[in-house]
Every structure is written in C-alpha cells, then in structure tokens.
mmCIF file of C-alpha atoms and ligand atoms in Angstrom:
data_model
loop_
_atom_site.group_PDB
_atom_site.id
_atom_site.type_symbol
_atom_site.label_atom_id
_atom_site.label_comp_id
_atom_site.label_asym_id
_atom_site.label_seq_id
_atom_site.Cartn_x
_atom_site.Cartn_y
_atom_site.Cartn_z
ATOM 1 C CA UNK S 23 -8.314 -13.263 -10.243
ATOM 2 C CA UNK S 24 -6.670 -16.673 -10.030
ATOM 3 C CA UNK S 25 -3.489 -17.087 -8.059
ATOM 4 C CA UNK S 26 -0.259 -18.692 -9.170
ATOM 5 C CA UNK S 27 2.196 -20.167 -6.647
ATOM 6 C CA UNK S 28 3.825 -16.721 -6.415
ATOM 7 C CA UNK S 29 0.712 -14.702 -7.012
ATOM 8 C CA UNK S 30 -1.117 -14.646 -3.715
ATOM 9 C CA UNK S 31 -1.963 -11.575 -1.701
ATOM 10 C CA UNK S 32 -2.123 -11.248 2.098
ATOM 11 C CA UNK S 33 -5.045 -9.614 3.889
ATOM 12 C CA UNK S 34 -4.861 -8.171 7.376
ATOM 13 C CA UNK S 35 -7.982 -9.699 8.934
ATOM 14 C CA UNK S 36 -7.649 -8.597 12.547
ATOM 15 C CA UNK S 37 -5.390 -6.785 14.997
ATOM 16 C CA UNK S 38 -4.848 -6.782 18.750
ATOM 17 C CA UNK S 39 -2.625 -5.262 21.387
ATOM 18 C CA UNK S 40 -1.731 -5.491 25.051
ATOM 19 C CA UNK S 41 -0.190 -3.025 27.489
ATOM 20 C CA UNK S 42 0.359 -3.554 31.207
ATOM 21 C CA UNK S 43 -2.082 -1.842 33.567
ATOM 22 C CA UNK S 44 0.552 -0.017 35.569
ATOM 23 C CA UNK S 45 1.005 3.607 34.435
ATOM 24 C CA UNK S 46 4.279 5.350 35.298
ATOM 25 C CA UNK S 47 4.102 9.121 34.839
ATOM 26 C CA UNK S 48 7.006 11.485 34.280
ATOM 27 C CA UNK S 49 6.304 12.848 37.766
ATOM 28 C CA UNK S 50 6.817 9.398 39.263
ATOM 29 C CA UNK S 51 10.180 9.085 37.495
ATOM 30 C CA UNK S 52 11.149 12.587 38.621
ATOM 31 C CA UNK S 53 10.616 11.482 42.212
ATOM 32 C CA UNK S 54 13.239 8.745 41.727
ATOM 33 C CA UNK S 55 15.871 10.228 39.402
ATOM 34 C CA UNK S 56 17.120 13.717 38.544
ATOM 35 C CA UNK S 57 14.709 14.700 35.796
ATOM 36 C CA UNK S 58 11.448 16.594 35.368
ATOM 37 C CA UNK S 59 8.105 16.262 33.627
ATOM 38 C CA UNK S 60 8.899 19.359 31.521
ATOM 39 C CA UNK S 61 12.298 18.079 30.367
ATOM 40 C CA UNK S 62 10.907 14.700 29.315
ATOM 41 C CA UNK S 63 7.848 16.088 27.582
ATOM 42 C CA UNK S 64 9.700 18.837 25.727
ATOM 43 C CA UNK S 65 12.487 16.567 24.490
ATOM 44 C CA UNK S 66 10.435 13.453 23.709
ATOM 45 C CA UNK S 67 6.663 14.119 23.828
ATOM 46 C CA UNK S 68 6.269 11.420 26.511
ATOM 47 C CA UNK S 69 3.973 12.022 29.506
ATOM 48 C CA UNK S 70 3.629 8.463 30.795
ATOM 49 C CA UNK S 71 4.416 4.870 29.905
ATOM 50 C CA UNK S 72 3.141 1.384 30.874
ATOM 51 C CA UNK S 73 5.407 -0.878 32.869
ATOM 52 C CA UNK S 74 5.076 -4.623 33.501
ATOM 53 C CA UNK S 75 5.069 -6.188 36.908
ATOM 54 C CA UNK S 76 7.818 -8.591 35.911
ATOM 55 C CA UNK S 77 6.740 -11.078 38.600
ATOM 56 C CA UNK S 78 3.843 -12.146 36.411
ATOM 57 C CA UNK S 79 3.932 -10.030 33.231
ATOM 58 C CA UNK S 80 6.479 -9.627 30.458
ATOM 59 C CA UNK S 81 7.128 -9.986 26.768
ATOM 60 C CA UNK S 82 5.566 -13.440 26.607
ATOM 61 C CA UNK S 83 2.302 -12.559 28.369
ATOM 62 C CA UNK S 84 1.859 -9.321 26.390
ATOM 63 C CA UNK S 85 2.599 -11.102 23.090
ATOM 64 C CA UNK S 86 0.190 -13.922 23.962
ATOM 65 C CA UNK S 87 -2.628 -11.546 24.898
ATOM 66 C CA UNK S 88 -2.102 -9.266 21.887
ATOM 67 C CA UNK S 89 -2.252 -12.280 19.578
ATOM 68 C CA UNK S 90 -5.321 -13.643 21.379
ATOM 69 C CA UNK S 91 -7.139 -10.336 20.841
ATOM 70 C CA UNK S 92 -6.114 -10.233 17.179
ATOM 71 C CA UNK S 93 -7.414 -13.786 16.688
ATOM 72 C CA UNK S 94 -10.734 -12.836 18.337
ATOM 73 C CA UNK S 95 -11.025 -9.705 16.181
ATOM 74 C CA UNK S 96 -10.325 -11.736 13.045
ATOM 75 C CA UNK S 97 -12.625 -14.606 14.013
ATOM 76 C CA UNK S 98 -9.700 -16.973 13.450
ATOM 77 C CA UNK S 99 -8.789 -19.919 15.720
ATOM 78 C CA UNK S 100 -5.258 -20.377 17.025
ATOM 79 C CA UNK S 101 -5.213 -23.793 15.387
ATOM 80 C CA UNK S 102 -5.698 -22.100 11.990
ATOM 81 C CA UNK S 103 -2.280 -20.419 12.212
ATOM 82 C CA UNK S 104 0.551 -22.101 10.351
ATOM 83 C CA UNK S 105 3.213 -19.557 11.336
ATOM 84 C CA UNK S 106 3.798 -17.303 14.362
ATOM 85 C CA UNK S 107 6.474 -14.583 14.261
ATOM 86 C CA UNK S 108 7.420 -12.314 17.162
ATOM 87 C CA UNK S 109 9.614 -9.241 16.677
ATOM 88 C CA UNK S 110 11.330 -8.702 20.032
ATOM 89 C CA UNK S 111 14.620 -8.001 21.796
ATOM 90 C CA UNK S 112 13.331 -8.811 25.275
ATOM 91 C CA UNK S 113 12.397 -12.493 25.089
ATOM 92 C CA UNK S 114 12.567 -14.024 28.568
ATOM 93 C CA UNK S 115 14.706 -16.927 27.367
ATOM 94 C CA UNK S 116 17.286 -17.236 24.592
ATOM 95 C CA UNK S 117 15.583 -20.547 23.817
ATOM 96 C CA UNK S 118 12.722 -21.238 23.288
ATOM 97 C CA UNK S 119 11.622 -18.239 21.284
ATOM 98 C CA UNK S 120 8.744 -16.111 22.552
ATOM 99 C CA UNK S 121 6.918 -17.200 19.388
ATOM 100 C CA UNK S 122 7.142 -20.895 20.334
ATOM 101 C CA UNK S 123 5.527 -20.274 23.738
ATOM 102 C CA UNK S 124 2.896 -17.933 22.315
ATOM 103 C CA UNK S 125 2.054 -20.448 19.602
ATOM 104 C CA UNK S 126 1.530 -23.155 22.224
ATOM 105 C CA UNK S 127 -0.538 -20.793 24.413
ATOM 106 C CA UNK S 128 -3.029 -19.957 21.643
ATOM 107 C CA UNK S 129 -3.284 -23.542 20.400
ATOM 108 C CA UNK S 130 -1.330 -22.956 17.183
ATOM 109 C CA UNK S 131 1.194 -25.790 17.636
ATOM 110 C CA UNK S 132 2.527 -27.355 15.374
ATOM 111 C CA UNK S 133 2.710 -24.020 13.500
ATOM 112 C CA UNK S 134 6.213 -22.814 12.650
ATOM 113 C CA UNK S 135 7.376 -20.251 15.208
ATOM 114 C CA UNK S 136 10.371 -17.964 15.522
ATOM 115 C CA UNK S 137 11.478 -14.568 16.838
ATOM 116 C CA UNK S 138 12.963 -11.753 14.769
ATOM 117 C CA UNK S 139 15.605 -9.521 16.356
ATOM 118 C CA UNK S 140 15.470 -6.221 14.528
ATOM 119 C CA UNK S 141 14.923 -4.060 17.639
ATOM 120 C CA UNK S 142 12.327 -1.343 17.057
ATOM 121 C CA UNK S 143 11.892 -2.566 13.459
ATOM 122 C CA UNK S 144 10.808 -6.002 14.730
ATOM 123 C CA UNK S 145 7.124 -5.686 13.846
ATOM 124 C CA UNK S 146 7.678 -4.160 10.388
ATOM 125 C CA UNK S 147 10.360 -6.742 9.539
ATOM 126 C CA UNK S 148 8.094 -9.562 10.777
ATOM 127 C CA UNK S 149 5.083 -8.321 8.790
ATOM 128 C CA UNK S 150 7.231 -8.286 5.650
ATOM 129 C CA UNK S 151 8.475 -11.824 6.274
ATOM 130 C CA UNK S 152 4.898 -13.034 6.871
ATOM 131 C CA UNK S 153 3.670 -11.356 3.694
ATOM 132 C CA UNK S 154 6.499 -12.944 1.693
ATOM 133 C CA UNK S 155 5.761 -16.424 3.101
ATOM 134 C CA UNK S 156 2.109 -16.037 2.176
ATOM 135 C CA UNK S 157 2.786 -14.622 -1.297
ATOM 136 C CA UNK S 158 5.057 -17.495 -2.249
ATOM 137 C CA UNK S 159 2.534 -20.075 -1.058
ATOM 138 C CA UNK S 160 4.466 -21.330 1.990
ATOM 139 C CA UNK S 161 2.006 -20.081 4.611
ATOM 140 C CA UNK S 162 -1.714 -19.430 4.680
ATOM 141 C CA UNK S 163 -2.568 -17.800 8.003
ATOM 142 C CA UNK S 164 0.120 -16.034 10.022
ATOM 143 C CA UNK S 165 0.128 -14.374 13.442
ATOM 144 C CA UNK S 166 2.597 -11.489 13.579
ATOM 145 C CA UNK S 167 3.449 -9.841 16.882
ATOM 146 C CA UNK S 168 5.774 -7.051 17.965
ATOM 147 C CA UNK S 169 6.388 -7.171 21.710
ATOM 148 C CA UNK S 170 8.893 -5.696 24.122
ATOM 149 C CA UNK S 171 9.057 -5.368 27.878
ATOM 150 C CA UNK S 172 11.675 -2.630 27.744
ATOM 151 C CA UNK S 173 11.384 -2.177 31.503
ATOM 152 C CA UNK S 174 13.236 -5.494 31.870
ATOM 153 C CA UNK S 175 16.383 -4.150 30.133
ATOM 154 C CA UNK S 176 16.343 -0.475 31.038
ATOM 155 C CA UNK S 177 18.874 0.875 33.523
ATOM 156 C CA UNK S 178 16.547 2.718 35.891
ATOM 157 C CA UNK S 179 19.478 4.799 37.182
ATOM 158 C CA UNK S 180 20.317 6.145 33.703
ATOM 159 C CA UNK S 181 18.135 9.195 33.115
ATOM 160 C CA UNK S 182 19.375 9.487 29.509
ATOM 161 C CA UNK S 183 17.569 6.264 28.561
ATOM 162 C CA UNK S 184 15.049 5.130 31.177
ATOM 163 C CA UNK S 185 12.667 8.034 30.573
ATOM 164 C CA UNK S 186 12.144 6.968 26.938
ATOM 165 C CA UNK S 187 10.863 3.435 27.133
ATOM 166 C CA UNK S 188 7.680 1.528 27.961
ATOM 167 C CA UNK S 189 6.201 -1.966 27.581
ATOM 168 C CA UNK S 190 3.664 -3.047 24.918
ATOM 169 C CA UNK S 191 2.712 -5.607 22.290
ATOM 170 C CA UNK S 192 0.778 -5.313 19.029
ATOM 171 C CA UNK S 193 -0.364 -8.097 16.723
ATOM 172 C CA UNK S 194 -1.958 -8.711 13.335
ATOM 173 C CA UNK S 195 -3.408 -11.782 11.647
ATOM 174 C CA UNK S 196 -2.526 -12.107 7.956
ATOM 175 C CA UNK S 197 -4.457 -14.459 5.707
ATOM 176 C CA UNK S 198 -3.781 -15.595 2.153
ATOM 177 C CA UNK S 199 -5.957 -13.992 -0.506
ATOM 178 C CA UNK S 200 -6.224 -14.845 -4.180
ATOM 179 C CA UNK S 201 -5.796 -11.197 -5.122
ATOM 180 C CA UNK S 202 -2.097 -10.191 -5.088
ATOM 181 C CA UNK S 203 -2.961 -6.486 -4.837
ATOM 182 C CA UNK S 204 -3.542 -6.973 -1.098
ATOM 183 C CA UNK S 205 -0.772 -7.072 1.480
ATOM 184 C CA UNK S 206 2.655 -5.500 1.349
ATOM 185 C CA UNK S 207 2.931 -3.740 -2.000
ATOM 186 C CA UNK S 208 6.332 -2.180 -1.342
ATOM 187 C CA UNK S 209 8.987 -2.772 1.293
ATOM 188 C CA UNK S 210 12.494 -1.602 2.014
ATOM 189 C CA UNK S 211 14.365 -3.239 4.872
ATOM 190 C CA UNK S 212 17.856 -2.089 5.739
ATOM 191 C CA UNK S 213 20.588 -2.316 8.316
ATOM 192 C CA UNK S 214 24.017 -0.903 9.076
ATOM 193 C CA UNK S 215 25.863 -2.960 11.675
ATOM 194 C CA UNK S 216 28.782 -0.547 11.514
ATOM 195 C CA UNK S 217 26.728 1.713 13.770
ATOM 196 C CA UNK S 218 25.753 -0.926 16.355
ATOM 197 C CA UNK S 219 27.492 0.925 19.175
ATOM 198 C CA UNK S 220 24.813 3.639 19.063
ATOM 199 C CA UNK S 221 22.361 1.299 20.803
ATOM 200 C CA UNK S 222 23.128 -2.079 22.314
ATOM 201 C CA UNK S 223 22.484 -4.405 25.247
ATOM 202 C CA UNK S 224 25.794 -5.948 26.356
ATOM 203 C CA UNK S 225 25.778 -9.317 28.139
ATOM 204 C CA UNK S 226 29.549 -9.687 28.726
ATOM 205 C CA UNK S 227 32.210 -7.070 29.603
ATOM 206 C CA UNK S 228 34.147 -7.774 26.391
ATOM 207 C CA UNK S 229 31.174 -6.582 24.332
ATOM 208 C CA UNK S 230 31.305 -3.078 25.804
ATOM 209 C CA UNK S 231 33.132 -0.720 23.399
ATOM 210 C CA UNK S 232 36.163 1.137 24.859
ATOM 211 C CA UNK S 233 34.343 4.492 24.763
ATOM 212 C CA UNK S 234 31.625 3.151 27.105
ATOM 213 C CA UNK S 235 33.863 1.352 29.601
ATOM 214 C CA UNK S 236 33.001 3.545 32.512
ATOM 215 C CA UNK S 237 31.402 2.346 35.712
ATOM 216 C CA UNK S 238 27.909 3.448 34.584
ATOM 217 C CA UNK S 239 27.633 0.712 31.942
ATOM 218 C CA UNK S 240 25.510 -2.143 33.286
ATOM 219 C CA UNK S 241 25.567 -5.579 31.726
ATOM 220 C CA UNK S 242 22.115 -6.682 30.591
ATOM 221 C CA UNK S 243 20.937 -3.078 30.235
ATOM 222 C CA UNK S 244 20.329 -0.966 27.177
ATOM 223 C CA UNK S 245 23.066 1.561 26.424
ATOM 224 C CA UNK S 246 22.387 4.331 23.926
ATOM 225 C CA UNK S 247 24.105 7.316 22.362
ATOM 226 C CA UNK S 248 20.934 9.420 22.190
ATOM 227 C CA UNK S 249 22.379 12.171 20.024
ATOM 228 C CA UNK S 250 23.790 9.735 17.428
ATOM 229 C CA UNK S 251 20.472 7.857 17.249
ATOM 230 C CA UNK S 252 18.559 11.135 16.974
ATOM 231 C CA UNK S 253 20.681 12.312 14.012
ATOM 232 C CA UNK S 254 20.384 8.948 12.281
ATOM 233 C CA UNK S 255 16.643 8.725 12.875
ATOM 234 C CA UNK S 256 15.713 12.184 11.628
ATOM 235 C CA UNK S 257 17.419 11.691 8.251
ATOM 236 C CA UNK S 258 16.593 7.988 7.849
ATOM 237 C CA UNK S 259 12.889 8.378 8.663
ATOM 238 C CA UNK S 260 12.460 11.027 6.001
ATOM 239 C CA UNK S 261 14.590 9.111 3.493
ATOM 240 C CA UNK S 262 12.639 5.838 3.777
ATOM 241 C CA UNK S 263 9.259 7.583 3.654
ATOM 242 C CA UNK S 264 10.247 9.551 0.543
ATOM 243 C CA UNK S 265 11.619 6.376 -1.046
ATOM 244 C CA UNK S 266 8.374 4.466 -0.376
ATOM 245 C CA UNK S 267 6.207 7.237 -1.819
ATOM 246 C CA UNK S 268 8.406 7.656 -4.901
ATOM 247 C CA UNK S 269 8.658 3.924 -5.634
ATOM 248 C CA UNK S 270 4.912 3.339 -5.273
ATOM 249 C CA UNK S 271 3.898 6.502 -7.112
ATOM 250 C CA UNK S 272 1.862 7.552 -4.081
ATOM 251 C CA UNK S 273 1.795 11.118 -2.775
ATOM 252 C CA UNK S 274 1.144 12.597 0.645
ATOM 253 C CA UNK S 275 -2.447 13.095 -0.559
ATOM 254 C CA UNK S 276 -3.047 9.550 -1.825
ATOM 255 C CA UNK S 277 -1.300 7.646 0.973
ATOM 256 C CA UNK S 278 -3.500 6.747 3.961
ATOM 257 C CA UNK S 279 -2.099 6.525 7.480
ATOM 258 C CA UNK S 280 1.680 6.711 7.940
ATOM 259 C CA UNK S 281 2.398 4.653 11.049
ATOM 260 C CA UNK S 282 5.736 5.671 12.545
ATOM 261 C CA UNK S 283 7.672 3.842 15.226
ATOM 262 C CA UNK S 284 7.100 5.910 18.369
ATOM 263 C CA UNK S 285 10.701 6.802 19.186
ATOM 264 C CA UNK S 286 10.458 10.494 19.967
ATOM 265 C CA UNK S 287 7.666 12.913 19.025
ATOM 266 C CA UNK S 288 10.276 15.384 17.744
ATOM 267 C CA UNK S 289 11.712 12.810 15.325
ATOM 268 C CA UNK S 290 8.247 11.932 13.999
ATOM 269 C CA UNK S 291 7.225 15.587 13.750
ATOM 270 C CA UNK S 292 10.397 16.513 11.831
ATOM 271 C CA UNK S 293 9.640 13.818 9.229
ATOM 272 C CA UNK S 294 5.934 14.719 9.044
ATOM 273 C CA UNK S 295 6.707 18.380 8.459
ATOM 274 C CA UNK S 296 9.394 17.725 5.866
ATOM 275 C CA UNK S 297 7.056 15.514 3.863
ATOM 276 C CA UNK S 298 4.146 17.920 4.249
ATOM 277 C CA UNK S 299 1.862 15.219 5.688
ATOM 278 C CA UNK S 300 -1.351 16.262 7.447
ATOM 279 C CA UNK S 301 -1.306 15.854 11.247
ATOM 280 C CA UNK S 302 -4.180 13.367 11.175
ATOM 281 C CA UNK S 303 -2.236 10.987 8.912
ATOM 282 C CA UNK S 304 0.533 10.472 11.455
ATOM 283 C CA UNK S 305 -0.681 8.746 14.608
ATOM 284 C CA UNK S 306 1.017 9.681 17.878
ATOM 285 C CA UNK S 307 0.616 7.661 21.066
ATOM 286 C CA UNK S 308 4.126 8.090 22.513
ATOM 287 C CA UNK S 309 2.622 10.560 25.017
ATOM 288 C CA UNK S 310 0.743 7.631 26.616
ATOM 289 C CA UNK S 311 3.062 4.673 26.006
ATOM 290 C CA UNK S 312 6.623 5.911 25.477
ATOM 291 C CA UNK S 313 8.856 3.976 23.101
ATOM 292 C CA UNK S 314 7.894 0.298 23.336
ATOM 293 C CA UNK S 315 10.455 -0.841 20.721
ATOM 294 C CA UNK S 316 9.040 -3.846 18.817
ATOM 295 C CA UNK S 317 5.605 -3.214 20.347
ATOM 296 C CA UNK S 318 5.166 0.309 19.060
ATOM 297 C CA UNK S 319 4.088 0.009 15.414
ATOM 298 C CA UNK S 320 1.761 -2.937 16.125
ATOM 299 C CA UNK S 321 0.149 -1.023 18.995
ATOM 300 C CA UNK S 322 -0.442 1.995 16.702
ATOM 301 C CA UNK S 323 -1.821 -0.271 13.973
ATOM 302 C CA UNK S 324 -4.285 -1.808 16.412
ATOM 303 C CA UNK S 325 -5.464 1.595 17.687
ATOM 304 C CA UNK S 326 -5.979 2.841 14.128
ATOM 305 C CA UNK S 327 -7.576 -0.405 12.922
ATOM 306 C CA UNK S 328 -10.096 -0.457 15.759
ATOM 307 C CA UNK S 329 -10.865 3.236 15.208
ATOM 308 C CA UNK S 330 -11.672 2.445 11.551
ATOM 309 C CA UNK S 331 -8.843 4.680 10.331
ATOM 310 C CA UNK S 332 -7.156 2.071 8.140
ATOM 311 C CA UNK S 333 -9.240 2.488 5.002
ATOM 312 C CA UNK S 334 -9.892 -0.538 2.830
ATOM 313 C CA UNK S 335 -8.233 -0.225 -0.568
ATOM 314 C CA UNK S 336 -6.215 2.860 0.422
ATOM 315 C CA UNK S 337 -2.523 2.043 0.942
ATOM 316 C CA UNK S 338 -0.989 2.883 4.295
ATOM 317 C CA UNK S 339 2.621 2.905 5.395
ATOM 318 C CA UNK S 340 4.541 1.521 8.360
ATOM 319 C CA UNK S 341 8.005 2.864 9.064
ATOM 320 C CA UNK S 342 10.548 2.178 11.796
ATOM 321 C CA UNK S 343 14.206 2.434 12.769
ATOM 322 C CA UNK S 344 16.113 1.006 15.685
ATOM 323 C CA UNK S 345 19.063 -0.876 17.135
ATOM 324 C CA UNK S 346 21.336 -2.682 14.738
ATOM 325 C CA UNK S 347 21.086 -0.100 13.364
ATOM 326 C CA UNK S 348 18.056 -1.143 11.327
ATOM 327 C CA UNK S 349 15.329 0.585 9.357
ATOM 328 C CA UNK S 350 12.200 -0.583 7.577
ATOM 329 C CA UNK S 351 9.318 0.691 5.552
ATOM 330 C CA UNK S 352 6.317 -1.154 4.210
ATOM 331 C CA UNK S 353 3.385 0.076 2.129
ATOM 332 C CA UNK S 354 0.315 -2.101 2.648
ATOM 333 C CA UNK S 355 -3.134 -2.423 1.169
ATOM 334 C CA UNK S 356 -5.540 -3.958 3.670
HETATM 335 N N1 COA A 420 16.258 14.757 32.549
HETATM 336 C C1 COA A 420 16.887 15.943 32.688
HETATM 337 N N2 COA A 420 18.035 16.240 32.064
HETATM 338 C C2 COA A 420 18.566 15.281 31.276
HETATM 339 C C3 COA A 420 17.965 14.021 31.111
HETATM 340 C C4 COA A 420 16.760 13.782 31.779
HETATM 341 N N3 COA A 420 16.093 12.616 31.684
HETATM 342 N N4 COA A 420 18.720 13.285 30.279
HETATM 343 C C5 COA A 420 19.767 14.061 29.921
HETATM 344 N N5 COA A 420 19.670 15.259 30.535
HETATM 345 C C6 COA A 420 20.578 16.402 30.445
HETATM 346 C C7 COA A 420 21.955 16.014 29.987
HETATM 347 O O1 COA A 420 22.764 15.624 31.066
HETATM 348 C C8 COA A 420 22.425 17.295 29.350
HETATM 349 O O2 COA A 420 22.843 18.175 30.365
HETATM 350 P P1 COA A 420 24.125 19.133 30.138
HETATM 351 O O3 COA A 420 23.753 19.999 28.994
HETATM 352 O O4 COA A 420 24.237 19.836 31.429
HETATM 353 O O5 COA A 420 25.257 18.211 29.825
HETATM 354 C C9 COA A 420 21.163 17.881 28.731
HETATM 355 O O6 COA A 420 20.069 17.282 29.433
HETATM 356 C C10 COA A 420 21.024 17.584 27.259
HETATM 357 O O7 COA A 420 21.228 16.185 27.080
HETATM 358 P P2 COA A 420 21.230 15.544 25.664
HETATM 359 O O8 COA A 420 21.575 14.101 25.770
HETATM 360 O O9 COA A 420 22.063 16.425 24.772
HETATM 361 O O10 COA A 420 19.688 15.724 25.270
HETATM 362 P P3 COA A 420 19.017 15.572 23.869
HETATM 363 O O11 COA A 420 18.420 16.856 23.481
HETATM 364 O O12 COA A 420 19.906 14.887 22.879
HETATM 365 O O13 COA A 420 17.818 14.586 24.210
HETATM 366 C C11 COA A 420 17.182 12.276 23.971
HETATM 367 C C12 COA A 420 18.106 13.277 24.683
HETATM 368 C C13 COA A 420 17.540 10.887 24.458
HETATM 369 C C14 COA A 420 15.754 12.614 24.324
HETATM 370 C C15 COA A 420 17.398 12.410 22.446
HETATM 371 O O14 COA A 420 18.768 12.384 22.147
HETATM 372 C C16 COA A 420 16.716 11.322 21.678
HETATM 373 O O15 COA A 420 15.504 11.203 21.684
HETATM 374 N N6 COA A 420 17.473 10.515 20.920
HETATM 375 C C17 COA A 420 16.913 9.434 20.138
HETATM 376 C C18 COA A 420 16.662 8.278 21.036
HETATM 377 C C19 COA A 420 15.799 7.227 20.400
HETATM 378 O O16 COA A 420 14.918 7.505 19.649
HETATM 379 N N7 COA A 420 16.088 5.989 20.773
HETATM 380 C C20 COA A 420 15.334 4.875 20.396
HETATM 381 C C21 COA A 420 15.712 4.390 19.066
HETATM 382 S S1 COA A 420 14.542 3.238 18.506
#
C-alpha cells in the first residue's frame, strides 16, 4: 500500500524498561510508619515497590536506560531517532526537559525532545502524540518513554499516599510504516482540570487549597484525596474501555491485551470484571512495582512484549488515568 502525507502507519519495533534495584517491601514500610502488610495488600494489591537511590538514580537515569534497552531490542541507533518524548511529573529540573538529556545521552541530538505532563497518563498521551507525528509525516522514528521517580515527591510520613507509589520507566520505539493499519487505530484523551485538587504536588503555599491547609501538607510532595480518586478511577476506567471497544467494533474476545495503568489492583479488577475480560488479558504487576505513575503502562508493555504476549495483527489497548485529572485510552496494532 502506498502512503500519502497523512497515510503512514507507526510500528512498535522494540520496547525497554528500567526499575531501580532496591526493593522496599510492605514490611519495611510497616517498620517505619503505622501501617501493615495486610492493610496495604488488601486495599491496593501491592506487596513491594522499587525505590531509587536518589544520590545517583532518578527519572533521568531510568528514562535513559529504558530507552537504551528499547533501542537495543529494536536494533535502532540513537542517532536514528528524530523525536524523543518523555511522559513524567518528576523531572529533576524544570528546564531542560528529561527528554532533552535522554536524547543527548543516547546520541539522538539534534532530535526534537520534550516532556509531557499528564501524570499517570504520560506514557499513553506520549504514544498518541508520537503516532500522530509519524502519521502526518513529521517524524520517522520516535522514542517514547514514561518515567517517574515517585519516591522523590512522596511524603514518607503520609501513610495514605506513600504506600502506593514506586519508581520505574518504560519505553517504546515507534517507526514509520507505509501501511496505515499499524499504530494507534483509536485514541481518546481527556482531562478535567476542575478536579485537580484530588491529586497535586504544590510548590508554593498559595497553591494549597483551603481544605488542605493543615500542617501535614508538605510543599514539593504529592497530596491526594484517595477516596475521590478511587471513585473517579473506577467509573472512568470502565467508561474509556467500553468506549474504545464500541468505537473500534472490537469485543472482549477480539481485543488482545488490555494494559491498565497500575494504580490499585482493586480498581483494575473492578473494570476487568465489569467488562467480562479474561484474567490473562489484563496484566498485573502492581504487586511487584506499586504505582509508578508515568512509568507504569510502559513497564507493563515491555513485560508483555518481551514475553511475546503482544500478538502481531491483534489490536491491544492501553488505558490510564491520573492527576489533572486526566484519562487516556489507545487501541494499537503492532
Ligand atoms: N495503613 C493502615 N491504615 C491506613 C493507611 C495505611 N497505609 N492509610 C489509611 N489508613 C486508615 C485510615 O486512616 C482510615 O482509618 P479510620 O477508618 O480509622 O479513619 C482507614 O485506613 C480507611 O482509610 P481510607 O482512606 O478510607 O482507605 P481506602 O479504602 O479509601 O483506601 C487508598 C485508601 C489510597 C488505598 C484508596 O483510596 C485508593 O487506592 N485510592 C486511589 C488512589 C490512586 O489510585 N491514586 C493514584 C492515581 S493515578
């Protein structure tokens, strides 16, 4: 099939991921704050998470290494990339972007490079942007990364939030293809800033909403209304999955893997059950990695890709929600 300027497809040609070596179990947290292994596992499905040693690890190093592994898997050189996108909310510096440093580190400069702030939707948003750039002929080979060192913004004294999060990065290399059937075949990105106070990271006192102005709010740390996010997530997850299946004409039999942002095993399970999806179509790794925000969907994709569970030709779905509030779904054919 010949391609017009707007008729390209995008193939996923390799994936990679990176998690820090250090494992922090629920038991270790329970020795430091008032919580227990049972409480955390029952409410969230998490048993342990990976945490950076921020002296020499962080969002940048994880993003760099995840991209490096994806490039190796794809057999693509850094210098072949013409765009690098990183979905993150934990970049070390406001400027430059994580993407700019990662691009330089893998030899991609002078590729275009920028970060996307869509919280836990960062990877799914970034994949959609990359696909769109390729489809309209503006990019040929793109490195997409979701990366977050949540340990750098978690308040380790706040048991309502610190037990949930972990550090990780996942990456994919997308390459232009002449066949437009490949790549993102359906996407729905959304956001509702009216609900931003459910999950935010304040830098200045004036950003803290009146309801949260108690002495437990720490500047620079994530603050979350867990119950509000839970309610939003349970209904939104199901809604965006149903929408993607309806709009693509796919069913829970014909869809391949449904890769959910690893926010809470109960949220994922509620959506899986409601849609009647088989257990083996919905990957769970939150027990080992916690919620790694922008890193989570890319990390799942890499695990599934390397295990040969992303079938060629069979569409699969990625779905996420997060701070903003934001949500995102994408149906892809690899
Ligand atoms: N260990 C032990 N007890 C804890 C605790 C912890 N880590 N955190 C809270 N509690 C206590 C509370 O103080 C409360 O005690 P009380 O009944 O005596 O007041 C009780 O457990 C219930 O707390 P609650 O906040 O109502 O729990 P929950 O069932 O809503 O679960 C979350 C809390 C955070 C696990 C849940 O709300 C959640 O997962 N929300 C979504 C978060 C999310 O996905 N965020 C990321 C978005 S990308």
